[in-house]
PDB file of C-alpha atoms and ligand atoms in Angstrom:
ATOM      1  CA  MET A   1     -87.051 -21.477  11.051  1.00  0.00           C
ATOM      2  CA  SER A   2     -88.933 -23.156   8.671  1.00  0.00           C
ATOM      3  CA  ILE A   3     -92.862 -24.795   9.074  1.00  0.00           C
ATOM      4  CA  SER A   4     -93.795 -28.377  10.491  1.00  0.00           C
ATOM      5  CA  SER A   5     -92.459 -30.433   7.681  1.00  0.00           C
ATOM      6  CA  ASN A   6     -93.966 -34.015   7.284  1.00  0.00           C
ATOM      7  CA  ILE A   7     -90.532 -36.360   5.968  1.00  0.00           C
ATOM      8  CA  LEU A   8     -90.928 -39.353   4.519  1.00  0.00           C
ATOM      9  CA  ILE A   9     -87.530 -41.186   5.360  1.00  0.00           C
ATOM     10  CA  VAL A  10     -86.376 -43.912   3.016  1.00  0.00           C
ATOM     11  CA  GLU A  11     -83.163 -46.345   4.675  1.00  0.00           C
ATOM     12  CA  ASP A  12     -83.219 -49.585   5.614  1.00  0.00           C
ATOM     13  CA  GLU A  13     -81.083 -49.350   8.302  1.00  0.00           C
ATOM     14  CA  PRO A  14     -82.442 -48.892  11.790  1.00  0.00           C
ATOM     15  CA  SER A  15     -79.566 -47.022  13.497  1.00  0.00           C
ATOM     16  CA  ILE A  16     -79.457 -44.274  11.188  1.00  0.00           C
ATOM     17  CA  ALA A  17     -83.469 -44.167  10.556  1.00  0.00           C
ATOM     18  CA  GLU A  18     -83.075 -43.117  14.366  1.00  0.00           C
ATOM     19  CA  LEU A  19     -80.579 -40.742  14.327  1.00  0.00           C
ATOM     20  CA  LEU A  20     -82.666 -39.221  11.335  1.00  0.00           C
ATOM     21  CA  ALA A  21     -85.767 -39.137  12.788  1.00  0.00           C
ATOM     22  CA  ILE A  22     -84.658 -37.173  16.061  1.00  0.00           C
ATOM     23  CA  ASN A  23     -83.096 -34.966  14.610  1.00  0.00           C
ATOM     24  CA  LEU A  24     -86.484 -33.892  12.635  1.00  0.00           C
ATOM     25  CA  GLN A  25     -88.081 -34.114  14.941  1.00  0.00           C
ATOM     26  CA  HIS A  26     -86.234 -31.511  17.078  1.00  0.00           C
ATOM     27  CA  ALA A  27     -86.429 -29.744  14.459  1.00  0.00           C
ATOM     28  CA  GLY A  28     -90.144 -29.754  14.532  1.00  0.00           C
ATOM     29  CA  HIS A  29     -90.781 -31.922  12.072  1.00  0.00           C
ATOM     30  CA  CYS A  30     -92.650 -34.896  11.320  1.00  0.00           C
ATOM     31  CA  PRO A  31     -90.916 -37.680  10.397  1.00  0.00           C
ATOM     32  CA  ILE A  32     -92.234 -40.717   8.557  1.00  0.00           C
ATOM     33  CA  ARG A  33     -90.528 -44.127   8.460  1.00  0.00           C
ATOM     34  CA  ALA A  34     -90.228 -46.184   5.287  1.00  0.00           C
ATOM     35  CA  GLY A  35     -87.794 -48.937   5.364  1.00  0.00           C
ATOM     36  CA  SER A  36     -87.775 -49.633   1.666  1.00  0.00           C
ATOM     37  CA  ALA A  37     -88.723 -48.264  -1.528  1.00  0.00           C
ATOM     38  CA  GLU A  38     -92.151 -50.803  -2.237  1.00  0.00           C
ATOM     39  CA  GLU A  39     -92.875 -49.686   1.729  1.00  0.00           C
ATOM     40  CA  ALA A  40     -92.182 -45.631   0.297  1.00  0.00           C
ATOM     41  CA  LEU A  41     -94.576 -46.017  -3.042  1.00  0.00           C
ATOM     42  CA  ARG A  42     -97.519 -47.296   0.045  1.00  0.00           C
ATOM     43  CA  VAL A  43     -96.842 -44.650   2.951  1.00  0.00           C
ATOM     44  CA  ILE A  44     -97.224 -41.949  -0.565  1.00  0.00           C
ATOM     45  CA  ARG A  45    -100.008 -43.274  -1.934  1.00  0.00           C
ATOM     46  CA  ASP A  46    -101.701 -42.233   1.239  1.00  0.00           C
ATOM     47  CA  VAL A  47    -100.168 -38.738   2.597  1.00  0.00           C
ATOM     48  CA  LEU A  48     -97.753 -36.742   0.251  1.00  0.00           C
ATOM     49  CA  PRO A  49     -94.961 -36.252   1.558  1.00  0.00           C
ATOM     50  CA  ASP A  50     -93.227 -32.316   1.984  1.00  0.00           C
ATOM     51  CA  VAL A  51     -89.313 -33.991   1.798  1.00  0.00           C
ATOM     52  CA  LEU A  52     -88.033 -37.235   0.901  1.00  0.00           C
ATOM     53  CA  LEU A  53     -84.844 -38.560   2.464  1.00  0.00           C
ATOM     54  CA  ILE A  54     -83.433 -41.690   0.217  1.00  0.00           C
ATOM     55  CA  ASP A  55     -81.489 -43.765   1.025  1.00  0.00           C
ATOM     56  CA  TRP A  56     -79.610 -45.032  -2.490  1.00  0.00           C
ATOM     57  CA  MET A  57     -78.835 -48.559  -1.322  1.00  0.00           C
ATOM     58  CA  LEU A  58     -81.445 -49.782  -0.595  1.00  0.00           C
ATOM     59  CA  PRO A  59     -82.703 -53.970  -0.207  1.00  0.00           C
ATOM     60  CA  GLY A  60     -85.018 -54.342  -4.499  1.00  0.00           C
ATOM     61  CA  MET A  61     -85.979 -50.950  -5.512  1.00  0.00           C
ATOM     62  CA  SER A  62     -82.423 -49.195  -4.610  1.00  0.00           C
ATOM     63  CA  GLY A  63     -83.072 -44.998  -4.407  1.00  0.00           C
ATOM     64  CA  ILE A  64     -82.207 -43.956  -7.651  1.00  0.00           C
ATOM     65  CA  ALA A  65     -84.701 -45.992  -9.367  1.00  0.00           C
ATOM     66  CA  LEU A  66     -87.688 -44.831  -6.243  1.00  0.00           C
ATOM     67  CA  ALA A  67     -86.040 -41.328  -7.602  1.00  0.00           C
ATOM     68  CA  ARG A  68     -86.918 -41.254 -10.646  1.00  0.00           C
ATOM     69  CA  SER A  69     -90.100 -42.773 -10.257  1.00  0.00           C
ATOM     70  CA  LEU A  70     -91.622 -40.636  -8.381  1.00  0.00           C
ATOM     71  CA  ARG A  71     -90.623 -38.190 -10.643  1.00  0.00           C
ATOM     72  CA  ALA A  72     -92.218 -39.614 -13.748  1.00  0.00           C
ATOM     73  CA  ASP A  73     -95.788 -39.277 -11.959  1.00  0.00           C
ATOM     74  CA  ALA A  74     -97.396 -36.154 -11.487  1.00  0.00           C
ATOM     75  CA  ARG A  75     -98.551 -36.809  -8.594  1.00  0.00           C
ATOM     76  CA  THR A  76     -95.559 -36.589  -6.672  1.00  0.00           C
ATOM     77  CA  LYS A  77     -93.056 -34.889  -9.444  1.00  0.00           C
ATOM     78  CA  GLY A  78     -92.718 -31.479  -7.583  1.00  0.00           C
ATOM     79  CA  ILE A  79     -91.225 -33.129  -3.924  1.00  0.00           C
ATOM     80  CA  PRO A  80     -87.743 -32.434  -2.592  1.00  0.00           C
ATOM     81  CA  ILE A  81     -86.146 -34.694  -2.863  1.00  0.00           C
ATOM     82  CA  ILE A  82     -82.480 -35.140  -0.692  1.00  0.00           C
ATOM     83  CA  LEU A  83     -80.499 -39.029  -2.024  1.00  0.00           C
ATOM     84  CA  LEU A  84     -78.475 -40.179   1.151  1.00  0.00           C
ATOM     85  CA  THR A  85     -75.694 -42.366   0.045  1.00  0.00           C
ATOM     86  CA  ALA A  86     -72.200 -43.490   1.414  1.00  0.00           C
ATOM     87  CA  ARG A  87     -70.759 -42.795  -2.034  1.00  0.00           C
ATOM     88  CA  SER A  88     -69.156 -39.735  -2.865  1.00  0.00           C
ATOM     89  CA  GLU A  89     -67.826 -40.189  -6.799  1.00  0.00           C
ATOM     90  CA  GLU A  90     -68.742 -37.053  -8.359  1.00  0.00           C
ATOM     91  CA  GLY A  91     -70.617 -39.682 -11.074  1.00  0.00           C
ATOM     92  CA  ASP A  92     -72.206 -41.405  -9.124  1.00  0.00           C
ATOM     93  CA  LYS A  93     -73.431 -37.234  -7.942  1.00  0.00           C
ATOM     94  CA  VAL A  94     -74.932 -36.862 -11.056  1.00  0.00           C
ATOM     95  CA  GLN A  95     -76.282 -39.656 -11.331  1.00  0.00           C
ATOM     96  CA  GLY A  96     -77.867 -39.223  -8.782  1.00  0.00           C
ATOM     97  CA  LEU A  97     -79.224 -35.963  -9.694  1.00  0.00           C
ATOM     98  CA  ASP A  98     -80.338 -37.205 -13.446  1.00  0.00           C
ATOM     99  CA  ALA A  99     -82.934 -39.373 -12.259  1.00  0.00           C
ATOM    100  CA  GLY A 100     -83.963 -36.284  -9.791  1.00  0.00           C
ATOM    101  CA  ALA A 101     -82.949 -35.363  -6.614  1.00  0.00           C
ATOM    102  CA  ASP A 102     -82.861 -32.021  -5.578  1.00  0.00           C
ATOM    103  CA  ASP A 103     -80.005 -32.597  -3.841  1.00  0.00           C
ATOM    104  CA  TYR A 104     -77.636 -35.381  -2.747  1.00  0.00           C
ATOM    105  CA  ILE A 105     -75.685 -35.522   1.092  1.00  0.00           C
ATOM    106  CA  THR A 106     -73.007 -38.399   1.525  1.00  0.00           C
ATOM    107  CA  LYS A 107     -72.692 -39.850   5.066  1.00  0.00           C
ATOM    108  CA  PRO A 108     -71.802 -38.673   7.441  1.00  0.00           C
ATOM    109  CA  PHE A 109     -73.422 -35.658   7.183  1.00  0.00           C
ATOM    110  CA  SER A 110     -74.115 -33.571  10.361  1.00  0.00           C
ATOM    111  CA  PRO A 111     -77.672 -33.307  11.542  1.00  0.00           C
ATOM    112  CA  LYS A 112     -77.245 -29.347  10.996  1.00  0.00           C
ATOM    113  CA  GLU A 113     -76.278 -30.132   7.555  1.00  0.00           C
ATOM    114  CA  LEU A 114     -79.577 -31.719   6.582  1.00  0.00           C
ATOM    115  CA  LEU A 115     -81.730 -29.315   8.434  1.00  0.00           C
ATOM    116  CA  ALA A 116     -80.334 -26.984   6.314  1.00  0.00           C
ATOM    117  CA  ARG A 117     -80.147 -28.600   2.978  1.00  0.00           C
ATOM    118  CA  ILE A 118     -84.193 -29.873   4.093  1.00  0.00           C
ATOM    119  CA  ARG A 119     -84.660 -25.356   4.551  1.00  0.00           C
ATOM    120  CA  ALA A 120     -82.863 -25.277   1.047  1.00  0.00           C
ATOM    121  CA  VAL A 121     -84.816 -27.333  -0.891  1.00  0.00           C
ATOM    122  CA  LEU A 122     -88.041 -26.631   0.508  1.00  0.00           C
ATOM    123  CA  ARG A 123     -87.248 -22.869  -0.874  1.00  0.00           C
ATOM    124  CA  ARG A 124     -86.217 -24.258  -3.889  1.00  0.00           C
ATOM    125  CA  ARG A 125     -90.063 -26.447  -4.392  1.00  0.00           C
ATOM    126  CA  SER A 126     -92.727 -25.534  -1.465  1.00  0.00           C
ATOM    127  CA  PRO A 127     -92.252 -21.674  -1.288  1.00  0.00           C
ATOM    128  CA  GLN A 128     -95.863 -21.932   0.629  1.00  0.00           C
ATOM    129  CA  LEU A 129     -93.550 -24.576   3.410  1.00  0.00           C
ATOM    130  CA  THR A 130     -91.525 -22.035   4.346  1.00  0.00           C
ATOM    131  CA  ASP A 131     -92.509 -19.342   6.998  1.00  0.00           C
ATOM    132  CA  GLU A 132     -91.621 -16.303   4.534  1.00  0.00           C
ATOM    133  CA  LEU A 133     -94.333 -14.235   3.980  1.00  0.00           C
ATOM    134  CA  VAL A 134     -95.497 -13.877   0.322  1.00  0.00           C
ATOM    135  CA  GLU A 135     -96.884 -11.019  -0.793  1.00  0.00           C
ATOM    136  CA  VAL A 136     -99.521 -10.638  -4.606  1.00  0.00           C
ATOM    137  CA  ALA A 137    -101.375  -6.836  -4.996  1.00  0.00           C
ATOM    138  CA  GLY A 138    -102.017  -6.252  -1.728  1.00  0.00           C
ATOM    139  CA  LEU A 139    -102.807  -9.142  -0.139  1.00  0.00           C
ATOM    140  CA  SER A 140    -100.348 -10.942   1.827  1.00  0.00           C
ATOM    141  CA  VAL A 141     -99.991 -14.041   4.023  1.00  0.00           C
ATOM    142  CA  ASP A 142     -97.263 -14.529   6.605  1.00  0.00           C
ATOM    143  CA  PRO A 143     -97.378 -17.436   7.996  1.00  0.00           C
ATOM    144  CA  SER A 144     -94.677 -16.860  11.213  1.00  0.00           C
ATOM    145  CA  SER A 145     -97.644 -14.924  12.577  1.00  0.00           C
ATOM    146  CA  ARG A 146    -100.575 -16.497  10.737  1.00  0.00           C
ATOM    147  CA  ARG A 147    -102.291 -13.558   9.781  1.00  0.00           C
ATOM    148  CA  ALA A 148    -103.754 -12.058   6.270  1.00  0.00           C
ATOM    149  CA  MET A 149    -103.936  -8.268   5.523  1.00  0.00           C
ATOM    150  CA  TYR A 150    -104.264  -6.450   2.442  1.00  0.00           C
ATOM    151  CA  LYS A 151    -103.262  -2.869   2.170  1.00  0.00           C
ATOM    152  CA  LYS A 152    -104.280  -0.860  -0.417  1.00  0.00           C
ATOM    153  CA  GLY A 153    -102.949   3.157  -0.511  1.00  0.00           C
ATOM    154  CA  SER A 154    -101.941   3.781   3.849  1.00  0.00           C
ATOM    155  CA  GLU A 155    -104.531   1.467   4.484  1.00  0.00           C
ATOM    156  CA  SER A 156    -103.782  -1.899   6.073  1.00  0.00           C
ATOM    157  CA  GLN A 157    -106.695  -4.629   7.904  1.00  0.00           C
ATOM    158  CA  GLU A 158    -106.423  -7.751   8.785  1.00  0.00           C
ATOM    159  CA  ILE A 159    -108.167 -10.469   6.569  1.00  0.00           C
ATOM    160  CA  ARG A 160    -109.735 -13.024   9.121  1.00  0.00           C
ATOM    161  CA  LEU A 161    -109.635 -17.184   7.906  1.00  0.00           C
ATOM    162  CA  GLY A 162    -110.258 -20.453   9.876  1.00  0.00           C
ATOM    163  CA  PRO A 163    -106.741 -22.270   9.617  1.00  0.00           C
ATOM    164  CA  THR A 164    -107.489 -24.358   6.798  1.00  0.00           C
ATOM    165  CA  GLU A 165    -108.969 -21.138   4.505  1.00  0.00           C
ATOM    166  CA  PHE A 166    -105.559 -19.703   6.238  1.00  0.00           C
ATOM    167  CA  LYS A 167    -103.296 -22.924   3.830  1.00  0.00           C
ATOM    168  CA  LEU A 168    -105.103 -22.907   1.357  1.00  0.00           C
ATOM    169  CA  LEU A 169    -105.035 -18.596   0.895  1.00  0.00           C
ATOM    170  CA  HIS A 170    -101.294 -19.348   1.111  1.00  0.00           C
ATOM    171  CA  TYR A 171    -100.786 -21.936  -1.426  1.00  0.00           C
ATOM    172  CA  LEU A 172    -102.395 -20.802  -3.826  1.00  0.00           C
ATOM    173  CA  MET A 173    -100.525 -17.399  -3.550  1.00  0.00           C
ATOM    174  CA  ALA A 174     -97.173 -19.192  -3.235  1.00  0.00           C
ATOM    175  CA  HIS A 175     -98.257 -20.656  -6.716  1.00  0.00           C
ATOM    176  CA  PRO A 176    -100.058 -18.070  -8.160  1.00  0.00           C
ATOM    177  CA  GLU A 177    -101.370 -17.845 -11.513  1.00  0.00           C
ATOM    178  CA  ARG A 178    -101.756 -20.895 -12.051  1.00  0.00           C
ATOM    179  CA  VAL A 179    -105.115 -23.799 -12.087  1.00  0.00           C
ATOM    180  CA  HIS A 180    -104.595 -26.794  -9.269  1.00  0.00           C
ATOM    181  CA  SER A 181    -107.372 -29.858  -9.176  1.00  0.00           C
ATOM    182  CA  ARG A 182    -109.608 -30.492  -6.399  1.00  0.00           C
ATOM    183  CA  GLY A 183    -107.003 -33.443  -5.975  1.00  0.00           C
ATOM    184  CA  ALA A 184    -104.611 -31.122  -6.357  1.00  0.00           C
ATOM    185  CA  LEU A 185    -105.155 -29.078  -3.700  1.00  0.00           C
ATOM    186  CA  LEU A 186    -106.349 -32.450  -1.172  1.00  0.00           C
ATOM    187  CA  ASP A 187    -102.643 -33.042  -1.570  1.00  0.00           C
ATOM    188  CA  LYS A 188    -100.971 -29.781  -1.011  1.00  0.00           C
ATOM    189  CA  VAL A 189    -103.008 -27.746   1.321  1.00  0.00           C
ATOM    190  CA  TRP A 190    -104.191 -30.539   3.089  1.00  0.00           C
ATOM    191  CA  GLY A 191    -101.599 -33.725   2.524  1.00  0.00           C
ATOM    192  CA  ASP A 192    -103.596 -35.946   2.312  1.00  0.00           C
ATOM    193  CA  HIS A 193    -105.889 -36.832  -0.631  1.00  0.00           C
ATOM    194  CA  VAL A 194    -107.395 -40.826   0.140  1.00  0.00           C
ATOM    195  CA  PHE A 195    -110.503 -40.024   3.317  1.00  0.00           C
ATOM    196  CA  ILE A 196    -111.307 -36.457   2.084  1.00  0.00           C
ATOM    197  CA  GLU A 197    -113.937 -35.754  -0.318  1.00  0.00           C
ATOM    198  CA  GLU A 198    -112.959 -33.519  -3.533  1.00  0.00           C
ATOM    199  CA  ARG A 199    -116.236 -31.756  -2.691  1.00  0.00           C
ATOM    200  CA  THR A 200    -114.354 -30.730   0.464  1.00  0.00           C
ATOM    201  CA  VAL A 201    -112.576 -28.419  -1.236  1.00  0.00           C
ATOM    202  CA  ASP A 202    -115.045 -26.573  -2.134  1.00  0.00           C
ATOM    203  CA  VAL A 203    -116.476 -24.901   0.968  1.00  0.00           C
ATOM    204  CA  HIS A 204    -113.430 -24.128   1.755  1.00  0.00           C
ATOM    205  CA  ILE A 205    -113.201 -21.852  -1.017  1.00  0.00           C
ATOM    206  CA  LYS A 206    -116.204 -20.968  -0.629  1.00  0.00           C
ATOM    207  CA  ARG A 207    -115.565 -19.515   3.046  1.00  0.00           C
ATOM    208  CA  LEU A 208    -112.236 -18.698   1.257  1.00  0.00           C
ATOM    209  CA  ARG A 209    -114.114 -16.144  -0.710  1.00  0.00           C
ATOM    210  CA  GLU A 210    -116.142 -15.064   1.432  1.00  0.00           C
ATOM    211  CA  ALA A 211    -113.538 -13.745   4.031  1.00  0.00           C
ATOM    212  CA  LEU A 212    -111.370 -12.219   0.598  1.00  0.00           C
ATOM    213  CA  GLY A 213    -115.133 -10.162   0.072  1.00  0.00           C
ATOM    214  CA  GLN A 214    -113.998  -8.261   3.213  1.00  0.00           C
ATOM    215  CA  VAL A 215    -111.454  -6.310   1.287  1.00  0.00           C
ATOM    216  CA  GLN A 216    -113.141  -7.052  -2.309  1.00  0.00           C
ATOM    217  CA  CYS A 217    -110.998  -9.160  -3.012  1.00  0.00           C
ATOM    218  CA  ALA A 218    -112.816 -12.774  -3.618  1.00  0.00           C
ATOM    219  CA  ASP A 219    -113.042 -12.544  -7.686  1.00  0.00           C
ATOM    220  CA  MET A 220    -108.709 -13.748  -7.236  1.00  0.00           C
ATOM    221  CA  VAL A 221    -109.407 -16.941  -6.289  1.00  0.00           C
ATOM    222  CA  GLU A 222    -110.770 -17.685 -10.110  1.00  0.00           C
ATOM    223  CA  THR A 223    -113.483 -21.319 -11.134  1.00  0.00           C
ATOM    224  CA  VAL A 224    -111.007 -22.086 -13.788  1.00  0.00           C
ATOM    225  CA  ARG A 225    -114.559 -24.747 -14.898  1.00  0.00           C
ATOM    226  CA  GLY A 226    -113.783 -28.554 -15.851  1.00  0.00           C
ATOM    227  CA  ALA A 227    -109.971 -27.849 -14.610  1.00  0.00           C
ATOM    228  CA  GLY A 228    -110.119 -26.081 -10.874  1.00  0.00           C
ATOM    229  CA  TYR A 229    -108.992 -22.688  -8.930  1.00  0.00           C
ATOM    230  CA  ARG A 230    -106.458 -20.143  -9.711  1.00  0.00           C
ATOM    231  CA  PHE A 231    -105.506 -17.422  -7.670  1.00  0.00           C
ATOM    232  CA  THR A 232    -104.578 -14.109 -10.391  1.00  0.00           C
ATOM    233  CA  SER A 233    -104.444 -10.368  -9.469  1.00  0.00           C
ATOM    234  CA  GLN A 234    -104.745 -10.434 -13.381  1.00  0.00           C
ATOM    235  CA  ALA A 235    -107.755  -9.232 -13.799  1.00  0.00           C
ATOM    236  CA  ARG A 236    -107.766  -6.791 -10.534  1.00  0.00           C
ATOM    237  CA  ALA A 237    -104.946  -4.707 -13.184  1.00  0.00           C
ATOM    238  CA  ALA A 238    -106.664  -4.752 -16.035  1.00  0.00           C
ATOM    239  CA  ALA A 239    -110.213  -3.282 -14.171  1.00  0.00           C
ATOM    240  CA  ALA A 240    -107.669  -1.196 -12.318  1.00  0.00           C
ATOM    241  CA  ALA A 241    -106.373  -0.243 -15.986  1.00  0.00           C
ATOM    242  CA  THR A 242    -109.333   0.875 -17.426  1.00  0.00           C
ATOM    243  CA  ALA A 243    -110.516   2.880 -14.869  1.00  0.00           C
ATOM    244  CA  ALA A 244    -107.427   4.342 -15.016  1.00  0.00           C
TER     245      ALA A 244
HETATM  246 CA1   CA B 301     -78.972 -48.712   3.294  1.00  0.00          CA
END
């Protein structure tokens, strides 16, 4: 089971959109619906979905054109896309994948198959959206039990974190050694970048560092001046090498 994800369904056929939404809801996800590519773009401006299901044949802008435009935008290029289509020609499949889709599913499909494919793209693209344990340099976060632990030698200690700090740490650890801007963190951790100030990120980073300070790991969350934040175990590895 993956944890609840916001899934944007872009489908102009109401009966299919409804069927998809019901199945996704049943699986514990939060479906959002858009009847056209244009509407999808408006939704995405406010809320960044975790996965997009895009019908190929849409009125106005096509599903393929929507996939291309999302891939061309830095803010949306990492969102997993699954194209839905009645077509099954090999050439169409290639065209869909060329446009930036992660996967392709031909109608009619079973809900089970669709959910399995959603899980697969999430695992590939967004490890922080699955409930698999992430471990870096003795520090681990386990989304299924919502626990963060630090292990040193044979000693294991739990780190107490608020819900936002937990999500933030999980995201940073799933994407280590990379700089994340405050805007990107708002999009990925809060899922909404419109109504929250970037300063909020700094507040939660500060709390996260204080919590990590309980196990002397505060230095793993680095500030990159003028750019954002980075989770790193390299400074720690270098210090250990010097000490040894
Ligand atoms: Ca359609």
